[in-house]
Tab-separated table of N, CA, C and O in Angstrom:
chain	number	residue	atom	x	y	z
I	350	UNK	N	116.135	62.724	98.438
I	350	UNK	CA	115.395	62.067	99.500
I	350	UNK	C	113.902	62.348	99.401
I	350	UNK	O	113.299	62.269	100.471
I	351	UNK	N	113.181	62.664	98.306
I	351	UNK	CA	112.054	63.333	98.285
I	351	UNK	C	111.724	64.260	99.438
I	351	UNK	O	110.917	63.761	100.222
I	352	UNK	N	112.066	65.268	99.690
I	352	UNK	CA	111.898	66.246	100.335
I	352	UNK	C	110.990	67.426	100.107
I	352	UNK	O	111.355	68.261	99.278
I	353	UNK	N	110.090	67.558	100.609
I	353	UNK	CA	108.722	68.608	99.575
I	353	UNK	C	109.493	69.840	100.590
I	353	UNK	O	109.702	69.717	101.797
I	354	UNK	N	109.766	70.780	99.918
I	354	UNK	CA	109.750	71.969	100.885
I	354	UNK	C	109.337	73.149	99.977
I	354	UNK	O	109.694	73.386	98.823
I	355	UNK	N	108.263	74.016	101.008
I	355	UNK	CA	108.027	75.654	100.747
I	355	UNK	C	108.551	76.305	101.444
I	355	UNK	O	108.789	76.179	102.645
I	356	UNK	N	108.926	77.565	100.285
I	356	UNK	CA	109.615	78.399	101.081
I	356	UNK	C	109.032	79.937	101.241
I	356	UNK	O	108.671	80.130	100.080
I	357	UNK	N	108.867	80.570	101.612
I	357	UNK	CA	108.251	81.971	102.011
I	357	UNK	C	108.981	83.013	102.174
I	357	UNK	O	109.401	83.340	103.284
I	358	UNK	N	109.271	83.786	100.897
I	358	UNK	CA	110.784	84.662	101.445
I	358	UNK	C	109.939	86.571	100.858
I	358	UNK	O	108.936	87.002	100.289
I	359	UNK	N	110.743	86.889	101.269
I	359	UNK	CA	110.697	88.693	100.998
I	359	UNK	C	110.924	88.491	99.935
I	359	UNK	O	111.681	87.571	99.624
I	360	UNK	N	110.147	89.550	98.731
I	360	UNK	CA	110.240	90.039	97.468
I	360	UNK	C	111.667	90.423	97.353
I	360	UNK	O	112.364	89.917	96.474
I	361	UNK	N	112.098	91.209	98.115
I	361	UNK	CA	113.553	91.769	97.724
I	361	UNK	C	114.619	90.981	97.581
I	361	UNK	O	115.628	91.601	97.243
I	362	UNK	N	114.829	89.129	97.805
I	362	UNK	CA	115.207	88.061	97.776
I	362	UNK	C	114.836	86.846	96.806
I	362	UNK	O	115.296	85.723	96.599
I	363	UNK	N	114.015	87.447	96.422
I	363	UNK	CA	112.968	86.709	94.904
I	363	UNK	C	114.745	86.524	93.834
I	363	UNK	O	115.147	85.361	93.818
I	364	UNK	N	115.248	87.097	93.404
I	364	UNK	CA	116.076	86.750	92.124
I	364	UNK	C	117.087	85.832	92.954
I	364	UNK	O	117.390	84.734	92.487
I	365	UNK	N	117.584	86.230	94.104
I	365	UNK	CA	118.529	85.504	94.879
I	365	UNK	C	118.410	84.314	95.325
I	365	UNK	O	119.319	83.489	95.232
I	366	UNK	N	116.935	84.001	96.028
I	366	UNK	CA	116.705	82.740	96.435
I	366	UNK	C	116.357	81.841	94.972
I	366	UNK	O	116.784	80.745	94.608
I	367	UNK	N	115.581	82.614	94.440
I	367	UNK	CA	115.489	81.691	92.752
I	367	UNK	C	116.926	81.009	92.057
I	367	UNK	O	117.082	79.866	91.626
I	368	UNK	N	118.040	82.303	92.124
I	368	UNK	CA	119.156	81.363	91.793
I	368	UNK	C	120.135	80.929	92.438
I	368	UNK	O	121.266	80.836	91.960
I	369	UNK	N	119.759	80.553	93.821
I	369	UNK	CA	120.874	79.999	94.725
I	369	UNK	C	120.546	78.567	95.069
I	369	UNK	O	121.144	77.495	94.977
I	370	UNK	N	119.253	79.002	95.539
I	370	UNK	CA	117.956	77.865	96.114
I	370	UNK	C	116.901	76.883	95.364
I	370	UNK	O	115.889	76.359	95.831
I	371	UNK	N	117.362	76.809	94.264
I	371	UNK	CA	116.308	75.586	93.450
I	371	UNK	C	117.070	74.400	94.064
I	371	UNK	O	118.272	74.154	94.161
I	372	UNK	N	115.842	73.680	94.483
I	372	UNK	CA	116.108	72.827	94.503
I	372	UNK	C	114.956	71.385	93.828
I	372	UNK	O	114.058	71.916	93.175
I	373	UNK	N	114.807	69.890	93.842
I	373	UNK	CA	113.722	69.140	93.227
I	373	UNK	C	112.820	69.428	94.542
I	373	UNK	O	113.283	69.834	95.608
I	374	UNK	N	111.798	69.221	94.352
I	374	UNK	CA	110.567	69.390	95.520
I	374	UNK	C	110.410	70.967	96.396
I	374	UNK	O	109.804	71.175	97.447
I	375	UNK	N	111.180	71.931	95.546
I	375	UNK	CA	110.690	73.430	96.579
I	375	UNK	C	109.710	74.208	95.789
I	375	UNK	O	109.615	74.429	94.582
I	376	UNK	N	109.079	74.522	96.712
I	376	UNK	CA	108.117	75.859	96.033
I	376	UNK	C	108.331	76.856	96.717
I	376	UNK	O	108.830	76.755	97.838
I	377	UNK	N	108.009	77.968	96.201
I	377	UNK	CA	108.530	79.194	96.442
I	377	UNK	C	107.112	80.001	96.699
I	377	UNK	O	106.126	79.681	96.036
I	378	UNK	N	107.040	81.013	97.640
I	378	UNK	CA	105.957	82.328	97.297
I	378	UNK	C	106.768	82.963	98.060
I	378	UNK	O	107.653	82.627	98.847
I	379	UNK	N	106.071	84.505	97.496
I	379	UNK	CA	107.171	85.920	97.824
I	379	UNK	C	105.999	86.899	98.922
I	379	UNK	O	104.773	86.974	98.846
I	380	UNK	N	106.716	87.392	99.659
I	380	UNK	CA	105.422	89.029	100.028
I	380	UNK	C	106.571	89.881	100.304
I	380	UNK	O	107.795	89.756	100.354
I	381	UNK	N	105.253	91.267	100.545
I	381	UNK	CA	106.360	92.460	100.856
I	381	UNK	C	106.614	92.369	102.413
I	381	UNK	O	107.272	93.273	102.927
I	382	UNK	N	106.059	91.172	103.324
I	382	UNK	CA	106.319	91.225	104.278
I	382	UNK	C	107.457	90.931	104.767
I	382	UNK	O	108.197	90.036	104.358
I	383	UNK	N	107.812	92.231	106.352
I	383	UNK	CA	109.229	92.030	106.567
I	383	UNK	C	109.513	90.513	107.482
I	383	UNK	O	108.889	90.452	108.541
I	384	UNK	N	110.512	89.166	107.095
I	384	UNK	CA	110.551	88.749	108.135
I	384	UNK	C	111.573	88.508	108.421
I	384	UNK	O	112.434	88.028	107.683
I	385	UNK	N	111.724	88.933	110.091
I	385	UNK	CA	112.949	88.920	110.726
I	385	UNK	C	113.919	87.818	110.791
I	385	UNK	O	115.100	87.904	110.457
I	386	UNK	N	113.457	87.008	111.146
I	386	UNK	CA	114.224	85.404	111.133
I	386	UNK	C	113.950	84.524	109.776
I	386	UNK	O	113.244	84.870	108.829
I	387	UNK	N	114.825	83.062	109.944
I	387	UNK	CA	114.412	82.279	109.235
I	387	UNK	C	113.799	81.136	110.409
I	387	UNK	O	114.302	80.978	111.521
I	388	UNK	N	112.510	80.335	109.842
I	388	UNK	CA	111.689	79.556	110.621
I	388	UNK	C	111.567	78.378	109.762
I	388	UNK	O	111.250	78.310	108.574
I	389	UNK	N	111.958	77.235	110.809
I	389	UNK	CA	111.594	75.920	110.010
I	389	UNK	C	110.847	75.234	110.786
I	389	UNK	O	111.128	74.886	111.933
I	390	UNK	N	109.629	74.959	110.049
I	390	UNK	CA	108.642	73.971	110.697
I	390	UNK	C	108.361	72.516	110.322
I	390	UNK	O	107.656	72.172	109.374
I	391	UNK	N	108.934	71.776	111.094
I	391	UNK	CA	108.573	69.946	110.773
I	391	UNK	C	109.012	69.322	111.850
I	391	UNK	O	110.036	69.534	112.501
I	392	UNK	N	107.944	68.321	112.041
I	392	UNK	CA	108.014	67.181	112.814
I	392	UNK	C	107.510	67.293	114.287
I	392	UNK	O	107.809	66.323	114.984
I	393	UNK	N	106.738	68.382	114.954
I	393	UNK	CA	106.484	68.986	115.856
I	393	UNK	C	107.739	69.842	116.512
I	393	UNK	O	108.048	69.773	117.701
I	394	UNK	N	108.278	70.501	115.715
I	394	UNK	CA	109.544	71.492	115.964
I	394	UNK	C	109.391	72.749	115.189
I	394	UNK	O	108.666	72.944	114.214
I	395	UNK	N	110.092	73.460	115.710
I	395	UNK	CA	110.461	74.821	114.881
I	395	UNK	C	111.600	75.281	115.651
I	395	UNK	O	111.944	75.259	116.833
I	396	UNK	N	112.154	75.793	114.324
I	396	UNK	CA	113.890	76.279	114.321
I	396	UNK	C	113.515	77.270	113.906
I	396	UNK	O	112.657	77.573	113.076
I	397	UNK	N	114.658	78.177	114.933
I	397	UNK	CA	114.634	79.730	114.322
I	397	UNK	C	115.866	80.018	114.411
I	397	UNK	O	116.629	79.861	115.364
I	398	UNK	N	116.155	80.689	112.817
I	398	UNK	CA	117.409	81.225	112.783
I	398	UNK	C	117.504	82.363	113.071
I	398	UNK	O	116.488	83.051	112.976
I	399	UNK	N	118.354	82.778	113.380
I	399	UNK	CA	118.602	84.341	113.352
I	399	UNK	C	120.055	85.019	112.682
I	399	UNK	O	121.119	84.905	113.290
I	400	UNK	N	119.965	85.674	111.473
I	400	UNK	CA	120.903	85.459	110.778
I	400	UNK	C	121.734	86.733	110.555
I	400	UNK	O	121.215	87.835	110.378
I	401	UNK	N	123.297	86.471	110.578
I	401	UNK	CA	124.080	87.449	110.877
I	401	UNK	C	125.503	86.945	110.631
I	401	UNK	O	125.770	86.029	109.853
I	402	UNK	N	126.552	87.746	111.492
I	402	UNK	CA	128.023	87.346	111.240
I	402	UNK	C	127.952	86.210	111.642
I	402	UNK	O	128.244	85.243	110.938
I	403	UNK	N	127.435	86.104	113.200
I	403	UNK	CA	127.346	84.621	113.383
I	403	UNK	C	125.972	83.779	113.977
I	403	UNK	O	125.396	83.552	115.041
I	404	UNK	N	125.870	83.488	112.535
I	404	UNK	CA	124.219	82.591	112.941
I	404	UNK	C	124.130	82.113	113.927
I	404	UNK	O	125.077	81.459	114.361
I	405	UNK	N	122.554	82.310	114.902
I	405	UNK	CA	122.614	81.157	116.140
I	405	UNK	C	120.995	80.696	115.446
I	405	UNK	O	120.052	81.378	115.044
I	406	UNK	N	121.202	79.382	115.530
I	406	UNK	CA	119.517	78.991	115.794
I	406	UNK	C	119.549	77.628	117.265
I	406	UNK	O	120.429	77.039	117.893
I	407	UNK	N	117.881	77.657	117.247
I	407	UNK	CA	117.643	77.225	118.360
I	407	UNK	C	116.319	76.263	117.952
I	407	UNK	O	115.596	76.695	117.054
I	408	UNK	N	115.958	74.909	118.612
I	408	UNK	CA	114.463	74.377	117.936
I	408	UNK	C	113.852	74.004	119.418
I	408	UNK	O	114.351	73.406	120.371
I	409	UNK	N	112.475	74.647	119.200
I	409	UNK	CA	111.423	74.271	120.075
I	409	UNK	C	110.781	73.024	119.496
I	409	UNK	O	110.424	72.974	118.319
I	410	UNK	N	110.643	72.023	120.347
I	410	UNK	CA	109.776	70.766	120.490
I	410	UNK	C	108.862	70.786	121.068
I	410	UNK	O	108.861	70.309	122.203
I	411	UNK	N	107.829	71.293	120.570
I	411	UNK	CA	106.488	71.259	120.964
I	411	UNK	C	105.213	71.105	120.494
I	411	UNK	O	104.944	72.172	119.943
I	412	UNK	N	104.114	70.228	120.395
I	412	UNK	CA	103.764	69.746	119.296
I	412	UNK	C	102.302	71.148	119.249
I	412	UNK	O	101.597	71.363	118.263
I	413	UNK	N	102.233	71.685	120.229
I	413	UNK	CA	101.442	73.267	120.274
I	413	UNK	C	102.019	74.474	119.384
I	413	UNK	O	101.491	75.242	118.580
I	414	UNK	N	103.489	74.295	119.927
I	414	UNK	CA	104.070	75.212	119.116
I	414	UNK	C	103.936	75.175	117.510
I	414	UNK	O	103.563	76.068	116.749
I	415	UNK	N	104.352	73.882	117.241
I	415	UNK	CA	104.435	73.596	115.973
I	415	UNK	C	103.205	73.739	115.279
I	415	UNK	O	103.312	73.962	114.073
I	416	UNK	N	102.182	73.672	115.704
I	416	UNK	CA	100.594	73.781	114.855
I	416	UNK	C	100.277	75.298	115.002
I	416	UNK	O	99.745	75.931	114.089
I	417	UNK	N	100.659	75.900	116.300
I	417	UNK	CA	100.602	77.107	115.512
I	417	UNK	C	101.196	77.669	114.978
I	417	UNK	O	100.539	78.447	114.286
I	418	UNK	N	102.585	77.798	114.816
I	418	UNK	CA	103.285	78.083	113.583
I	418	UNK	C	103.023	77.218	112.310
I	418	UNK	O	103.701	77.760	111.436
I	419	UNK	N	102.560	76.448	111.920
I	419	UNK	CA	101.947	75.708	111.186
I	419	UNK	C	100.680	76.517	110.339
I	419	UNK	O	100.548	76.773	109.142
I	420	UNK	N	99.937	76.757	111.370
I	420	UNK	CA	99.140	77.575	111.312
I	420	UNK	C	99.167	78.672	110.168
I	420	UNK	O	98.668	78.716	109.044
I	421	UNK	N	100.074	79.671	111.024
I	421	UNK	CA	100.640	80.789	110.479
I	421	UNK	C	101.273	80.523	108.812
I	421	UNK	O	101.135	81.234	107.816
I	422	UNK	N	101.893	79.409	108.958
I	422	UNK	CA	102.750	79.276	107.555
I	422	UNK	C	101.854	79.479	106.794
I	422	UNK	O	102.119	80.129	105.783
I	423	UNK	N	100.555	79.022	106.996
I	423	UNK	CA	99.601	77.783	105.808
I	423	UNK	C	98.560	79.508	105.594
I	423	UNK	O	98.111	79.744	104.472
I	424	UNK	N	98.388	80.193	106.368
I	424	UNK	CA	97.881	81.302	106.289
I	424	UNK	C	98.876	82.501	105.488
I	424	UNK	O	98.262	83.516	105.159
I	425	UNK	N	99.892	82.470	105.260
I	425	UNK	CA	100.883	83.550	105.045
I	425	UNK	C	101.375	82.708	103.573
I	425	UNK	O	102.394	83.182	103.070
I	426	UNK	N	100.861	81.712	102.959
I	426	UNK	CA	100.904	80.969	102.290
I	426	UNK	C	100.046	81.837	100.966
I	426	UNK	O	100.413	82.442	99.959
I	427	UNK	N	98.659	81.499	101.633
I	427	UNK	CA	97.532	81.610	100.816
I	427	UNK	C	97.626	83.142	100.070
I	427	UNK	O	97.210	83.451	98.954
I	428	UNK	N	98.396	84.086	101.193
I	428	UNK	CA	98.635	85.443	101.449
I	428	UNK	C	99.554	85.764	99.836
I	428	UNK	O	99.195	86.415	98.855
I	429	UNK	N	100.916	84.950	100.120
I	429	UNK	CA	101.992	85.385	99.376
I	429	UNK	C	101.684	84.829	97.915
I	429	UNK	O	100.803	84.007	97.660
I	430	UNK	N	102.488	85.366	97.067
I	430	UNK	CA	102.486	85.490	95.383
I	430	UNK	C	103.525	84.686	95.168
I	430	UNK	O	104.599	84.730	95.768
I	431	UNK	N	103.178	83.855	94.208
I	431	UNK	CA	104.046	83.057	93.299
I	431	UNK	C	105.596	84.357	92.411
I	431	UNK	O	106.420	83.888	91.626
């Protein structure tokens, strides 16, 4: 579906997400930063997973919310290593 997606994961997940998660259109960067959830940002939404025996996620619709987490991505972006 042409789908562009980046993804932003912990170093310690670098070999795992590389061979689970290729997909056409993903890019990848790594940090040593810890992050707690998984966060998806598009369309003026964000989903947050929270991941465990039993996943719950939840999506805020908000088009504030979404730019600043937007924000954040595009900054934590520039941050993280290929």
């Amino acid at each position: 579906k042409n789908i562009k997606v980046r993804l932003i994961s912990n170093i310690k997940l670098k070999d795992f997400i590389l061979e689970h998660h290729r997909y056409p259109g993903m890019s990848f960067r790594f940090t040593n930063q810890s992050l707690p959830t998984g966060v998806f940002i598009y369309k003026n939404n964000v989903m947050t997973v929270v991941w465990g025996d039993r996943p719950t996620a939840f999506v805020i619709h908000s088009k504030q919310n979404y730019q600043y987490y937007k924000n954040f991505f595009e900054e934590m972006w520039q941050i993280a290593k290929e």
